[in-house]
Amino acid sequence: METRRGPARPVEDGEVITEENVYERPDRPMAFFPGQVVADLTVSAVLLGVVVALSYLVPAPLTEPADLSTTSYVPRPEWFFFFYDQMLMFFPGSLLIPVGGVVIPLLFFLLLLAVPWLDREPGHSLSRRPFAAVVAFLIVLAVVLNMLLTLVRILNFPQS
Amino acid sequence: MSSNRTRAARLGRSALDWLEERTSIVSMAEHFLYEPVPSRGRWLYTLGSATLFLITLQFLTGILLLFYYVPTTDHAWDSIYYMMSQVYFGKLIRGIHFWSANALIVVIGLHMMRTFLSGAYKRPREMNWVVGVFLIFIVTFLAFTGYGLRWDQEGFWAWEVGVMIASYTPLIGDWVVTFLLGGDTIGPASLSRLFAIHVWLLPALLAPLIGVHLFLLRKHGEFGSEFEYSERLARLRERRRLEGYAEEEEQ
């Protein structure tokens, strides 16, 4: 069976479909090489340039050797854990770690896995999926705000 | 001169034929390189390949770091310090490993967002989304264990906090701690565990899952599932059928 990939052009009124135009698409496709390959290589090259420059301009950090006997050291999470770190702060006392650190992140992970089955809105474009659009916006907003909150807290740490 | 060129070309062709017959490498390369892909969204689709590129960088620089890194509590920090101050390109290799790990998390986040916003997880691509969620989970855990391997104050105590949080996992908390620390408390065995998890366990999980992710991408193509030709094909069949009737009536 002949299969081809690509978005089919919607059938227009009065259009005669023949063997020649049955696989037509609304936008012009391109061959993976060189079109996409060039774009991929460009982005990769830029990223490589950035990480090489950063490795000399801002060398990878290494603080003093670990001292297992200290009890006063307040560890700083990496920036991508800011969101997670802040979540712990929302739960007081004995709920702090079990709920904020384990249960909610686990639920979030399961929710993330279930996204394809939760989003029942038809179509792919965002304008046809208002609910998904709102949820995405709220999640990004929550993550960014949480990260900012952690950043503010970390800047007030005793060591810094 | 020209006869030499012809001979060289013939030799090249026969070498390619020899390879093609045994490995199908030429037809495979043609199939992969000239597949039609959408020209629209070309730059957005680079997020996936950028992720793959950064992960490859992680593997390469990680292997080079292993040439000097010593996974013992006595020498881990010293070996990194030595790498940063004495080893040729040590600063560069560790810098690339560190910064590309950071960039990786940003790029994966953007890649995931692009997938979500374009609804690319919809039928039949649900399983690719699921594999992707596992991949981001593994990458995050890799970043975290890498932080601990430095065995400096910051990395060590962040790891300690992570283990403490993990100990609160319902039902299996104690087991998780023993698994992560190699005992009840942090000691020399803990760094060995951390090392084994970061260098072997997680990459061994990551690599085949990347393979599955790419296989599923290839299987379904880069286009959305609504983009099928069923409607146009149905119209074509309908027209042929009607033409068939018309011909019969004429006879």
Coordinates of C-alpha atoms in Angstrom, one line a residue:
Chain A
M1 CA 0.0 0.0 0.0
E2 CA 1.2 3.4 -0.9
T3 CA 1.7 5.6 2.1
R4 CA 2.9 9.2 2.2
R5 CA 3.3 11.5 5.0
G6 CA 2.2 15.1 5.0
P7 CA -0.8 17.3 5.6
A8 CA -3.3 16.8 2.9
R9 CA -4.8 19.8 1.3
P10 CA -8.5 20.1 2.2
V11 CA -10.9 19.3 -0.7
E12 CA -12.2 22.4 -2.2
D13 CA -15.7 22.8 -3.7
G14 CA -15.8 21.4 -7.2
E15 CA -12.2 20.2 -7.1
V16 CA -11.6 17.2 -9.2
I17 CA -9.3 14.7 -7.4
T18 CA -7.0 12.9 -9.8
E19 CA -4.1 10.5 -9.3
E20 CA -1.8 13.5 -9.7
N21 CA -3.2 15.8 -7.1
V22 CA -4.5 13.4 -4.5
Y23 CA -1.4 13.8 -2.3
E24 CA -1.2 17.6 -2.6
R25 CA -0.5 19.6 0.5
P26 CA -1.3 23.2 1.5
D27 CA 2.3 24.1 2.2
R28 CA 5.3 23.1 0.2
P29 CA 7.2 20.3 1.8
M30 CA 10.9 20.1 1.5
A31 CA 13.4 17.2 1.6
F32 CA 14.9 16.5 5.0
F33 CA 18.3 17.1 3.4
P34 CA 19.5 19.9 3.1
G35 CA 16.6 22.1 4.4
Q36 CA 16.1 20.6 7.8
V37 CA 19.6 19.3 8.2
V38 CA 21.0 22.9 7.7
A39 CA 18.6 24.3 10.3
D40 CA 19.5 21.5 12.8
L41 CA 23.3 22.0 12.3
T42 CA 22.9 25.8 12.6
V43 CA 21.2 25.5 16.0
S44 CA 23.7 22.8 17.2
A45 CA 26.6 25.0 16.1
V46 CA 25.3 28.0 18.0
L47 CA 24.7 25.9 21.1
L48 CA 28.2 24.5 20.9
G49 CA 29.7 28.0 20.5
V50 CA 27.7 29.2 23.6
V51 CA 28.7 26.3 25.9
V52 CA 32.4 26.6 24.8
A53 CA 32.4 30.3 25.5
L54 CA 30.6 29.9 28.8
S55 CA 33.1 27.2 29.9
Y56 CA 35.9 29.7 29.8
L57 CA 33.9 32.9 30.7
V58 CA 32.1 31.3 33.7
P59 CA 34.0 28.1 34.6
A60 CA 32.0 25.2 36.0
P61 CA 31.6 25.8 39.7
L62 CA 33.5 23.9 42.4
T63 CA 33.1 25.0 46.0
E64 CA 35.2 23.9 49.0
P65 CA 35.5 20.1 49.6
A66 CA 32.5 18.4 51.2
D67 CA 32.7 18.5 55.0
L68 CA 30.5 15.8 56.4
S69 CA 30.8 17.1 59.9
T70 CA 29.3 20.5 59.4
T71 CA 25.7 20.9 60.4
S72 CA 25.2 24.6 59.5
Y73 CA 25.6 24.4 55.7
V74 CA 22.5 25.5 53.9
P75 CA 22.6 23.8 50.4
R76 CA 21.4 25.7 47.4
P77 CA 19.4 23.8 44.8
E78 CA 20.4 24.1 41.1
W79 CA 18.2 26.6 39.2
F80 CA 16.1 23.8 37.6
F81 CA 15.1 22.6 41.1
F82 CA 14.0 26.1 42.3
F83 CA 10.4 25.3 41.4
Y84 CA 10.6 22.0 43.3
D85 CA 12.4 23.7 46.3
Q86 CA 9.7 26.4 46.6
M87 CA 6.9 23.8 46.6
L88 CA 8.3 22.4 49.8
M89 CA 7.8 25.8 51.5
F90 CA 4.0 25.7 50.9
F91 CA 3.6 22.8 53.2
P92 CA 4.1 23.4 56.9
G93 CA 5.4 21.1 59.6
S94 CA 5.1 17.4 59.2
L95 CA 3.5 17.7 55.7
L96 CA 6.5 19.6 54.4
I97 CA 8.4 16.8 52.8
P98 CA 6.0 13.9 52.4
V99 CA 3.3 16.0 50.6
G100 CA 5.3 18.9 49.1
G101 CA 8.4 16.8 48.2
V102 CA 7.0 13.4 47.2
V103 CA 3.2 13.1 46.8
I104 CA 2.6 16.3 44.7
P105 CA 5.6 15.8 42.4
L106 CA 4.5 12.2 41.8
L107 CA 1.0 13.3 41.0
F108 CA 2.4 15.9 38.7
F109 CA 4.5 13.3 37.0
L110 CA 1.5 11.0 36.5
L111 CA -0.6 13.9 35.2
L112 CA 2.1 14.8 32.7
L113 CA 2.1 11.2 31.5
A114 CA -1.7 11.3 31.1
V115 CA -1.7 14.5 29.1
P116 CA -2.5 12.9 25.7
W117 CA -5.6 11.3 27.2
L118 CA -6.7 14.3 29.2
D119 CA -6.7 16.6 26.3
R120 CA -9.9 15.6 24.5
E121 CA -10.3 18.8 22.5
P122 CA -10.3 18.1 18.8
G123 CA -7.7 19.6 16.5
H124 CA -4.1 20.6 17.0
S125 CA -3.9 24.4 16.8
L126 CA -4.0 26.2 20.1
S127 CA -7.0 28.3 19.0
R128 CA -9.0 25.1 18.8
R129 CA -7.9 24.0 22.3
P130 CA -8.7 26.9 24.6
F131 CA -8.6 24.7 27.7
A132 CA -5.1 23.3 27.0
A133 CA -3.9 26.8 26.2
V134 CA -5.1 28.2 29.5
V135 CA -3.7 25.2 31.5
A136 CA -0.3 25.6 29.7
F137 CA -0.2 29.4 30.5
L138 CA -1.1 28.8 34.2
I139 CA 1.6 26.0 34.6
V140 CA 4.3 28.2 33.0
L141 CA 3.2 31.2 35.2
A142 CA 3.3 29.0 38.4
V143 CA 6.7 27.6 37.5
V144 CA 8.2 31.1 36.8
L145 CA 6.7 32.6 39.9
N146 CA 7.9 29.8 42.1
M147 CA 11.4 30.1 40.6
L148 CA 11.4 33.8 41.3
L149 CA 10.3 33.2 44.9
T150 CA 13.1 30.7 45.4
L151 CA 15.6 33.1 43.9
V152 CA 14.6 35.8 46.3
R153 CA 14.9 33.4 49.2
I154 CA 18.3 32.1 48.1
L155 CA 19.7 35.6 47.7
N156 CA 19.0 36.1 51.4
F157 CA 20.9 32.9 52.4
P158 CA 23.6 33.6 55.0
Q159 CA 26.5 32.4 52.8
S160 CA 25.7 34.8 50.0
Chain B
M1 CA 43.4 12.3 -16.7
S2 CA 39.8 11.8 -17.6
S3 CA 40.3 8.1 -17.8
N4 CA 41.7 8.2 -14.2
R5 CA 38.6 10.1 -13.1
T6 CA 36.3 7.6 -14.8
R7 CA 38.2 4.7 -13.2
A8 CA 38.0 6.4 -9.7
A9 CA 34.3 7.0 -10.2
R10 CA 33.7 3.4 -11.2
L11 CA 35.7 2.2 -8.2
G12 CA 33.7 4.4 -5.9
R13 CA 30.5 3.1 -7.3
S14 CA 31.5 -0.5 -7.0
A15 CA 32.5 0.1 -3.4
L16 CA 29.2 1.7 -2.7
D17 CA 27.4 -1.2 -4.4
W18 CA 29.4 -3.7 -2.3
L19 CA 28.4 -1.8 0.8
E20 CA 24.8 -1.5 -0.3
E21 CA 24.4 -5.2 -1.0
R22 CA 25.7 -6.1 2.5
T23 CA 24.3 -3.3 4.6
S24 CA 21.6 -1.4 2.6
I25 CA 23.4 1.8 3.8
V26 CA 23.0 3.7 0.6
S27 CA 19.2 3.2 0.2
M28 CA 18.8 3.8 3.9
A29 CA 20.7 7.1 3.7
E30 CA 18.5 8.1 0.7
H31 CA 15.4 7.2 2.5
F32 CA 16.3 9.2 5.6
L33 CA 17.8 12.2 3.8
Y34 CA 15.1 12.8 1.2
E35 CA 12.0 12.2 3.1
P36 CA 9.5 15.1 2.7
V37 CA 9.2 17.2 5.8
P38 CA 7.2 20.4 6.4
S39 CA 9.1 23.5 5.5
R40 CA 6.9 25.4 7.9
G41 CA 8.0 25.1 11.5
R42 CA 11.4 24.1 10.4
W43 CA 13.2 26.1 13.2
L44 CA 10.8 24.9 15.9
Y45 CA 11.6 21.3 14.9
T46 CA 15.3 21.9 15.6
L47 CA 14.5 21.8 19.4
G48 CA 14.5 18.0 19.2
S49 CA 17.7 17.7 17.3
A50 CA 19.3 20.3 19.6
T51 CA 18.3 18.0 22.6
L52 CA 19.9 15.0 20.9
F53 CA 23.0 17.1 20.1
L54 CA 23.4 18.2 23.7
I55 CA 22.9 14.7 25.0
T56 CA 25.6 13.5 22.6
L57 CA 27.9 16.2 24.0
Q58 CA 27.1 15.0 27.5
F59 CA 28.1 11.4 26.6
L60 CA 31.3 12.5 24.9
T61 CA 32.5 15.0 27.6
G62 CA 31.3 12.6 30.3
I63 CA 33.6 9.8 28.9
L64 CA 36.5 12.3 28.8
L65 CA 35.9 13.3 32.4
L66 CA 36.1 9.7 33.4
F67 CA 39.7 9.7 32.4
Y68 CA 40.5 11.8 35.4
Y69 CA 37.6 11.6 37.9
V70 CA 38.2 9.4 40.9
P71 CA 34.9 8.2 42.5
T72 CA 36.2 8.0 46.1
T73 CA 35.4 10.3 49.0
D74 CA 39.1 11.0 49.5
H75 CA 39.9 11.9 45.9
A76 CA 36.7 13.0 44.1
W77 CA 37.1 16.7 44.9
D78 CA 40.9 16.7 44.3
S79 CA 40.5 15.0 41.0
I80 CA 38.1 17.7 39.8
Y81 CA 40.3 20.4 41.1
Y82 CA 43.2 18.9 39.3
M83 CA 41.2 18.6 36.1
M84 CA 40.2 22.3 36.3
S85 CA 43.7 23.6 37.0
Q86 CA 46.2 21.2 35.5
V87 CA 44.7 19.0 32.7
Y88 CA 44.9 20.2 29.1
F89 CA 41.4 21.4 28.1
G90 CA 40.1 20.1 31.5
K91 CA 38.3 23.4 32.1
L92 CA 36.8 23.2 28.6
I93 CA 35.6 19.6 28.9
R94 CA 34.1 20.1 32.3
G95 CA 32.7 23.4 31.2
I96 CA 31.0 21.9 28.2
H97 CA 29.6 19.1 30.4
F98 CA 28.3 21.5 33.0
W99 CA 26.9 24.2 30.6
S100 CA 25.5 21.8 28.1
A101 CA 23.6 20.0 30.9
N102 CA 22.1 23.3 31.9
A103 CA 21.3 24.1 28.3
L104 CA 19.8 20.7 27.9
I105 CA 17.2 21.3 30.5
V106 CA 16.2 24.6 28.9
V107 CA 16.0 23.0 25.4
I108 CA 14.1 20.0 26.7
G109 CA 11.7 22.4 28.4
L110 CA 11.2 24.3 25.2
H111 CA 10.8 21.1 23.2
M112 CA 8.2 19.8 25.6
M113 CA 6.4 23.2 25.4
R114 CA 6.4 23.2 21.6
T115 CA 5.0 19.6 21.6
F116 CA 2.3 20.6 24.1
L117 CA 1.3 23.8 22.3
S118 CA 1.0 22.2 18.9
G119 CA -0.9 19.2 20.3
A120 CA 1.7 16.9 18.8
Y121 CA 1.0 14.3 21.5
K122 CA -2.4 13.5 20.0
R123 CA -3.3 10.2 18.4
P124 CA -1.2 8.3 17.2
R125 CA 1.7 10.0 19.1
E126 CA 0.6 9.4 22.7
M127 CA 3.4 6.9 23.4
N128 CA 6.0 9.3 22.1
W129 CA 4.9 11.9 24.7
V130 CA 5.0 9.2 27.4
V131 CA 8.5 8.2 26.5
G132 CA 9.5 11.9 26.4
V133 CA 8.2 12.5 30.0
F134 CA 10.3 9.6 31.2
L135 CA 13.3 11.0 29.3
I136 CA 13.0 14.4 31.0
F137 CA 12.6 12.7 34.3
I138 CA 15.8 10.7 33.7
V139 CA 17.7 13.8 32.5
T140 CA 16.7 15.7 35.6
F141 CA 17.9 12.9 37.8
L142 CA 21.1 12.8 35.9
A143 CA 21.7 16.5 36.5
F144 CA 21.0 16.0 40.2
T145 CA 23.4 13.1 40.6
G146 CA 26.0 15.0 38.6
Y147 CA 25.7 17.8 41.1
G148 CA 26.5 15.4 43.9
L149 CA 29.5 13.8 42.2
R150 CA 31.5 17.0 42.7
W151 CA 31.7 16.1 46.3
D152 CA 32.0 19.8 47.3
Q153 CA 29.9 21.4 50.0
E154 CA 27.2 22.6 47.6
G155 CA 26.8 19.3 45.7
F156 CA 27.2 17.1 48.7
W157 CA 24.6 18.8 50.9
A158 CA 22.1 19.2 48.0
W159 CA 22.5 15.4 47.5
E160 CA 21.9 14.9 51.2
V161 CA 18.7 16.9 51.0
G162 CA 17.6 14.9 47.9
V163 CA 18.1 11.6 49.7
M164 CA 16.3 12.9 52.8
I165 CA 13.3 13.9 50.6
A166 CA 13.4 10.5 48.9
S167 CA 13.3 8.8 52.3
Y168 CA 9.7 10.1 52.7
T169 CA 8.5 8.2 49.6
P170 CA 5.4 6.3 50.8
L171 CA 6.0 2.6 51.4
I172 CA 9.4 2.2 49.8
G173 CA 11.2 5.2 51.5
D174 CA 13.7 3.1 53.5
W175 CA 14.5 0.9 50.5
V176 CA 15.1 4.0 48.3
V177 CA 17.6 5.4 50.9
T178 CA 19.5 2.1 51.1
F179 CA 19.6 1.9 47.4
L180 CA 20.9 5.5 47.0
L181 CA 23.4 5.5 49.9
G182 CA 24.6 1.9 49.9
G183 CA 23.7 1.8 53.6
D184 CA 21.8 3.7 56.3
T185 CA 24.0 6.7 56.3
I186 CA 26.2 8.6 53.9
G187 CA 29.7 7.2 53.6
P188 CA 32.3 6.0 51.1
A189 CA 29.8 3.6 49.6
S190 CA 27.4 6.5 48.8
L191 CA 29.7 8.1 46.4
S192 CA 30.2 4.7 44.6
R193 CA 26.4 4.5 44.3
L194 CA 26.1 8.0 43.1
F195 CA 28.8 7.3 40.5
A196 CA 27.3 4.1 39.3
I197 CA 23.8 5.7 39.0
H198 CA 25.1 8.8 37.1
V199 CA 27.6 7.0 34.8
W200 CA 26.0 3.7 34.2
L201 CA 22.4 3.2 35.4
L202 CA 20.8 6.4 34.1
P203 CA 22.6 6.6 30.8
A204 CA 21.8 2.9 30.2
L205 CA 18.1 3.8 30.7
L206 CA 18.4 7.0 28.7
A207 CA 20.0 5.6 25.6
P208 CA 17.4 3.0 24.6
L209 CA 14.6 5.3 25.5
I210 CA 16.1 7.9 23.1
G211 CA 16.1 5.1 20.5
V212 CA 12.4 4.4 21.1
H213 CA 11.6 8.2 21.0
L214 CA 13.4 8.5 17.6
F215 CA 11.8 5.3 16.3
L216 CA 8.3 6.5 17.2
L217 CA 9.1 9.9 15.6
R218 CA 10.2 8.2 12.4
K219 CA 7.2 5.9 12.5
H220 CA 4.6 8.7 12.6
G221 CA 6.5 11.4 10.8
E222 CA 6.6 15.0 11.7
F223 CA 3.1 15.8 10.7
G224 CA 0.0 15.7 12.8
S225 CA -2.4 12.8 12.6
E226 CA -5.2 15.0 11.3
F227 CA -3.1 15.4 8.2
E228 CA -4.1 12.3 6.4
Y229 CA -5.2 11.9 2.9
S230 CA -8.3 9.9 3.7
E231 CA -10.6 12.6 2.5
R232 CA -8.8 13.2 -0.7
L233 CA -8.3 9.5 -1.4
A234 CA -12.1 8.9 -0.7
R235 CA -13.0 11.6 -3.3
L236 CA -10.6 10.0 -5.8
R237 CA -12.2 6.5 -5.3
E238 CA -15.6 8.0 -5.5
R239 CA -14.8 9.7 -8.8
R240 CA -13.3 6.5 -10.3
R241 CA -16.4 4.6 -9.2
L242 CA -18.7 7.1 -10.9
E243 CA -16.5 7.1 -14.0
G244 CA -16.7 3.3 -14.0
Y245 CA -20.6 3.4 -13.9
A246 CA -20.6 6.0 -16.7
E247 CA -18.4 3.7 -18.9
E248 CA -20.7 0.7 -18.3
E249 CA -23.7 2.7 -19.2
E250 CA -22.1 3.8 -22.5
Q251 CA -21.5 0.2 -23.5

